[in-house]
């Protein structure tokens, strides 16, 4: 962003409810009124909503909610992060993967206003309409074993649940990494890792987080309209939300494989004593879980959730009394 634009933005952001006159802006920044007008127009074309009233001046509307990468980088204190923003890309995970393969360092964060091919787990898509959500991918270069990659996802799930709970109640984790608000899924997490055959470790991992902040203008598409929801939290900008998530996540991440997030994860995973359906997976220890109350899963093996292990496996007591330990996959919570 040009320095005039970013300086004007900084002054307007510092006084969110106040009109600042063109004369005052000119004095503060030592620039002409015409330069101010041009910069304001340029900011508007980037999505900022700036009220301009004769004899009063300019005021930044709180509903702008543009991701401000410079401000975000300043708010992030738990890692050396570089934020790259896009108006529209296919998938922030794919772009982050390309960047990681080309050598981008850990802490590179890719954020888009919308994704045209947002990816979900198990080959599903993630609906990512313009300005409705936070669509963010983080490049990680973790020093953990490939078998511990699940810890990245679960640390992120605990993080998102904790951060959202500061702003609203009724946030819970549906094992393994979906975040629900009341009875609606408001966040999905997709971690993609690339293995290094020579070191038998992870070359890099991409942590992708998608949060439905506002109900999309055209609502949710038919296939997810009964399950997806939005947070609709007032006075929470995407920049602040992203910073809070990154800061807390990296606190956990830097301590891996220590699992200090197990306790918040357990606190928010409110599935104990709930009956669930287990979808059969490709191996005995890997299962898939469907959506809450989805009748398509009524024929699958059922059981009652009894706990979660220290490595985040779900324990389900089956009807025959045996306990099944699920290491990955999905469950449907029976109504
Ligand atoms: C799921 O619910 O199955 C996981 C959804 C993950 C969506 C996020 S949005 C940012 C990042 N980019 C993607 O293409 N997917 C993840």
XYZ file of C-alpha atoms and ligand atoms in Angstrom:
351
model
C 0.000 0.000 0.000
C 1.343 3.476 -0.872
C 2.526 5.431 2.159
C -0.118 8.211 1.701
C -2.914 5.638 1.655
C -1.584 3.745 4.661
C -0.997 6.969 6.635
C -4.564 8.192 5.963
C -5.903 4.772 6.879
C -3.917 4.797 10.116
C -5.309 8.207 11.150
C -8.891 7.163 10.301
C -8.512 3.815 12.093
C -7.224 5.557 15.211
C -10.483 7.574 15.460
C -13.143 5.144 14.281
C -16.187 7.211 15.300
C -14.948 10.685 14.444
C -14.957 12.751 11.280
C -11.502 14.113 10.481
C -11.481 17.148 8.242
C -9.453 17.260 5.051
C -7.580 20.253 6.492
C -6.580 18.325 9.606
C -5.484 15.292 7.584
C -3.494 17.599 5.311
C -1.778 19.230 8.297
C -1.013 15.930 10.033
C 0.385 14.242 6.955
C 1.730 17.303 5.183
C -0.105 16.565 1.930
C -2.587 18.449 -0.284
C -6.369 18.035 -0.095
C -6.270 16.683 -3.619
C -3.769 13.989 -2.610
C -6.051 13.077 0.306
C -9.087 12.826 -1.972
C -7.174 10.599 -4.416
C -5.952 8.313 -1.613
C -9.482 8.069 -0.152
C -10.817 7.028 -3.576
C -8.067 4.422 -3.873
C -8.900 3.041 -0.411
C -12.578 2.855 -1.389
C -11.678 0.860 -4.480
C -9.945 -1.641 -2.153
C -13.183 -2.122 -0.218
C -12.849 0.415 2.608
C -16.097 2.274 3.282
C -15.215 5.910 3.980
C -17.958 8.438 4.692
C -17.193 11.856 3.322
C -19.365 14.783 4.502
C -18.945 18.410 3.431
C -17.630 20.605 6.257
C -17.021 17.560 8.458
C -14.444 15.475 6.627
C -13.812 11.732 6.423
C -14.792 8.849 8.682
C -13.944 5.164 8.303
C -17.048 2.991 8.566
C -16.788 0.113 11.011
C -18.487 -2.104 8.430
C -15.463 -1.829 6.103
C -13.811 -4.848 7.677
C -11.007 -5.051 5.123
C -8.065 -7.204 6.137
C -5.296 -4.711 6.756
C -2.096 -6.731 6.335
C 0.182 -4.053 7.816
C -1.959 -3.743 10.946
C -2.310 -7.516 11.188
C 1.460 -7.994 11.059
C 1.791 -5.471 13.906
C -0.876 -7.228 15.995
C 0.841 -10.593 15.582
C 3.341 -10.912 18.407
C 3.846 -14.672 18.694
C 5.743 -15.289 15.456
C 7.681 -13.603 12.683
C 4.742 -13.455 10.309
C 4.325 -12.084 6.818
C 0.746 -11.575 5.671
C -0.183 -11.781 1.995
C -3.757 -10.826 1.078
C -5.798 -11.473 -2.046
C -9.213 -10.302 -3.152
C -10.029 -13.633 -4.769
C -8.067 -16.843 -5.270
C -8.983 -20.474 -5.781
C -7.797 -21.671 -2.372
C -5.536 -20.052 0.204
C -4.232 -23.551 1.045
C -3.159 -24.111 -2.564
C -1.480 -20.715 -2.829
C 0.270 -21.266 0.521
C 1.407 -24.706 -0.688
C 2.921 -23.211 -3.841
C 4.668 -20.560 -1.752
C 5.975 -23.146 0.730
C 7.272 -25.341 -2.110
C 9.087 -22.261 -3.454
C 10.741 -21.748 -0.055
C 8.451 -19.276 1.776
C 9.281 -19.315 5.494
C 7.200 -20.511 8.407
C 4.743 -17.825 9.470
C 3.771 -16.801 5.944
C 0.018 -16.227 6.103
C -2.240 -16.174 3.059
C -5.673 -14.552 3.439
C -8.325 -14.066 0.759
C -11.584 -12.104 0.718
C -13.120 -14.980 -1.191
C -12.106 -18.376 -2.548
C -13.443 -19.731 -5.810
C -12.446 -23.326 -4.999
C -12.149 -23.418 -1.202
C -11.244 -26.922 -0.068
C -12.673 -28.896 2.818
C -11.642 -32.230 4.288
C -12.221 -35.519 2.466
C -12.402 -33.903 -0.929
C -15.314 -31.654 -0.009
C -15.483 -27.994 -0.937
C -15.632 -25.086 1.493
C -18.093 -22.347 0.554
C -16.128 -19.096 0.723
C -18.159 -16.136 -0.590
C -16.824 -12.592 -0.695
C -16.224 -10.785 2.602
C -18.382 -13.236 4.581
C -15.590 -15.094 6.237
C -11.989 -15.342 7.295
C -10.211 -17.646 4.848
C -6.647 -18.043 5.996
C -3.739 -20.448 5.518
C -0.523 -20.518 7.493
C 2.760 -22.034 6.324
C 4.389 -24.145 9.040
C 7.684 -26.003 9.049
C 7.093 -28.216 12.078
C 9.746 -30.237 13.848
C 7.346 -33.039 14.717
C 6.883 -36.563 13.422
C 4.427 -37.107 10.568
C 2.383 -39.236 12.973
C 1.967 -36.145 15.177
C 0.506 -33.961 12.399
C -2.944 -34.266 13.989
C -1.614 -32.069 16.802
C -1.502 -29.076 14.446
C -5.172 -29.472 13.621
C -6.260 -30.032 17.197
C -4.165 -27.104 18.464
C -5.905 -24.941 15.859
C -9.358 -26.238 16.858
C -8.696 -25.486 20.538
C -7.370 -22.049 19.555
C -10.395 -21.100 17.455
C -12.807 -22.330 20.129
C -11.027 -20.339 22.820
C -10.784 -17.155 20.745
C -14.412 -17.252 19.573
C -15.591 -17.956 23.109
C -14.220 -14.580 24.175
C -16.837 -12.993 21.913
C -19.792 -15.350 22.095
C -21.108 -18.294 24.099
C -22.138 -21.733 22.798
C -18.961 -22.459 20.855
C -17.978 -26.118 20.763
C -15.675 -28.483 18.904
C -17.065 -31.406 16.974
C -14.253 -33.935 16.927
C -11.982 -33.731 15.254
C -11.732 -30.187 13.978
C -15.082 -28.573 13.170
C -16.181 -25.628 15.270
C -19.858 -25.141 15.936
C -21.793 -22.155 17.197
C -24.990 -23.442 18.778
C -26.052 -26.129 16.287
C -24.329 -24.777 13.196
C -20.859 -25.320 11.806
C -19.082 -21.963 11.673
C -15.488 -23.060 11.116
C -13.602 -25.814 9.349
C -9.908 -26.611 9.524
C -7.871 -28.366 6.854
C -4.239 -29.242 7.504
C -2.220 -30.493 4.556
C 1.282 -31.817 5.171
C 4.114 -32.658 2.803
C 6.465 -35.397 3.932
C 10.179 -35.418 3.385
C 11.283 -38.939 2.470
C 14.939 -38.232 3.300
C 14.415 -36.913 6.808
C 11.239 -38.942 7.444
C 9.859 -35.690 8.863
C 7.515 -33.030 7.589
C 8.835 -30.688 4.924
C 6.032 -28.244 5.607
C 2.404 -28.160 6.610
C -0.351 -25.799 5.571
C -2.888 -24.982 8.243
C -6.079 -23.713 6.596
C -8.821 -22.142 8.685
C -12.179 -21.010 7.303
C -14.576 -19.126 9.585
C -18.063 -18.016 8.554
C -18.202 -14.542 10.072
C -21.350 -13.170 8.427
C -24.294 -14.903 6.806
C -23.577 -14.584 3.071
C -25.838 -12.215 1.122
C -27.149 -15.079 -1.012
C -27.397 -17.296 2.108
C -25.734 -20.723 2.141
C -26.154 -23.108 -0.815
C -28.770 -25.870 -0.510
C -26.311 -28.673 0.258
C -25.032 -26.984 3.427
C -27.876 -24.672 4.416
C -29.070 -27.014 7.180
C -25.663 -27.307 8.764
C -23.651 -24.137 8.090
C -24.039 -21.033 10.188
C -22.327 -17.719 10.762
C -21.120 -16.013 13.911
C -22.488 -12.528 13.153
C -20.491 -11.033 16.037
C -20.643 -7.235 16.147
C -17.516 -5.114 16.602
C -15.050 -7.869 15.747
C -12.948 -7.162 12.686
C -11.428 -9.944 10.645
C -7.995 -8.390 11.223
C -8.412 -8.597 15.019
C -9.844 -12.098 14.830
C -6.995 -13.330 12.619
C -4.408 -11.793 14.967
C -5.964 -13.373 18.067
C -6.036 -16.788 16.394
C -2.474 -16.603 15.071
C -1.105 -15.399 18.406
C -2.706 -18.140 20.445
C -2.055 -20.859 17.877
C 1.685 -20.118 17.708
C 1.905 -20.184 21.502
C 0.669 -23.775 21.333
C 2.597 -24.649 18.176
C 5.960 -23.522 19.546
C 5.546 -25.973 22.431
C 4.669 -29.022 20.319
C 4.731 -31.961 20.870
C 3.658 -30.762 24.327
C -0.147 -30.814 24.219
C -1.046 -28.003 26.646
C -4.116 -27.368 24.453
C -5.577 -30.763 25.418
C -7.394 -29.225 28.344
C -9.174 -26.449 26.353
C -9.821 -28.963 23.553
C -11.563 -31.285 26.025
C -13.436 -28.360 27.553
C -14.946 -27.340 24.222
C -15.438 -30.847 22.780
C -18.814 -31.318 24.357
C -19.496 -34.798 22.988
C -19.101 -36.870 26.150
C -22.159 -39.106 26.705
C -23.552 -38.184 23.268
C -24.607 -40.927 20.879
C -22.810 -40.736 17.542
C -22.773 -42.617 14.247
C -19.373 -43.681 12.944
C -18.780 -43.722 9.216
C -16.539 -46.562 8.073
C -13.158 -45.326 6.897
C -10.433 -46.791 4.694
C -8.791 -48.580 7.629
C -10.001 -49.989 10.930
C -8.457 -47.104 12.857
C -9.600 -44.389 10.511
C -13.236 -43.437 10.345
C -15.387 -40.743 8.842
C -18.050 -38.791 10.650
C -21.022 -37.034 9.078
C -23.042 -33.983 9.895
C -25.244 -33.423 12.913
C -28.560 -35.179 12.586
C -27.952 -36.228 8.990
C -30.312 -39.142 8.293
C -27.910 -40.529 5.664
C -25.794 -41.839 8.526
C -28.541 -43.598 10.436
C -27.435 -47.067 9.258
C -23.863 -46.745 10.487
C -22.282 -48.169 13.626
C -23.358 -46.215 16.670
C -21.915 -45.675 20.091
C -21.638 -43.299 22.990
C -18.631 -41.009 23.307
C -16.806 -41.766 26.546
C -13.676 -39.683 26.229
C -10.687 -38.460 24.313
C -7.154 -39.820 24.614
C -4.031 -37.708 25.138
C -3.342 -38.050 21.419
C -6.824 -36.770 20.556
C -8.349 -40.116 19.582
C -12.080 -40.327 20.237
C -13.279 -43.158 22.486
C -16.696 -44.515 21.576
C -18.453 -47.264 23.556
C -20.283 -49.463 21.067
C -23.618 -51.186 21.684
C -21.770 -54.501 22.272
C -19.889 -52.929 25.179
C -16.538 -52.686 23.373
C -14.745 -49.350 23.121
C -13.577 -48.191 19.705
C -10.713 -45.712 19.409
C -11.010 -43.400 16.394
C -7.798 -41.766 15.246
C -9.189 -39.714 12.376
C -12.340 -39.189 10.383
C -15.797 -37.879 11.132
C -18.830 -38.669 13.257
C -22.499 -37.688 13.109
C -24.157 -36.722 16.354
C -27.452 -38.529 16.582
C -30.475 -36.371 17.342
C -13.648 -28.544 6.403
O -14.586 -28.023 7.011
O -13.758 -29.653 5.873
C -12.345 -27.793 6.323
C -12.528 -26.449 5.688
C -11.254 -25.634 5.598
C -11.476 -24.342 4.858
C -10.281 -23.452 4.861
S -10.648 -21.849 4.240
C -8.971 -21.462 4.172
C -8.259 -22.699 3.658
N -8.271 -22.743 2.216
C -8.961 -23.776 1.745
O -9.126 -24.035 0.531
N -9.477 -24.469 2.756
C -9.095 -23.930 4.029
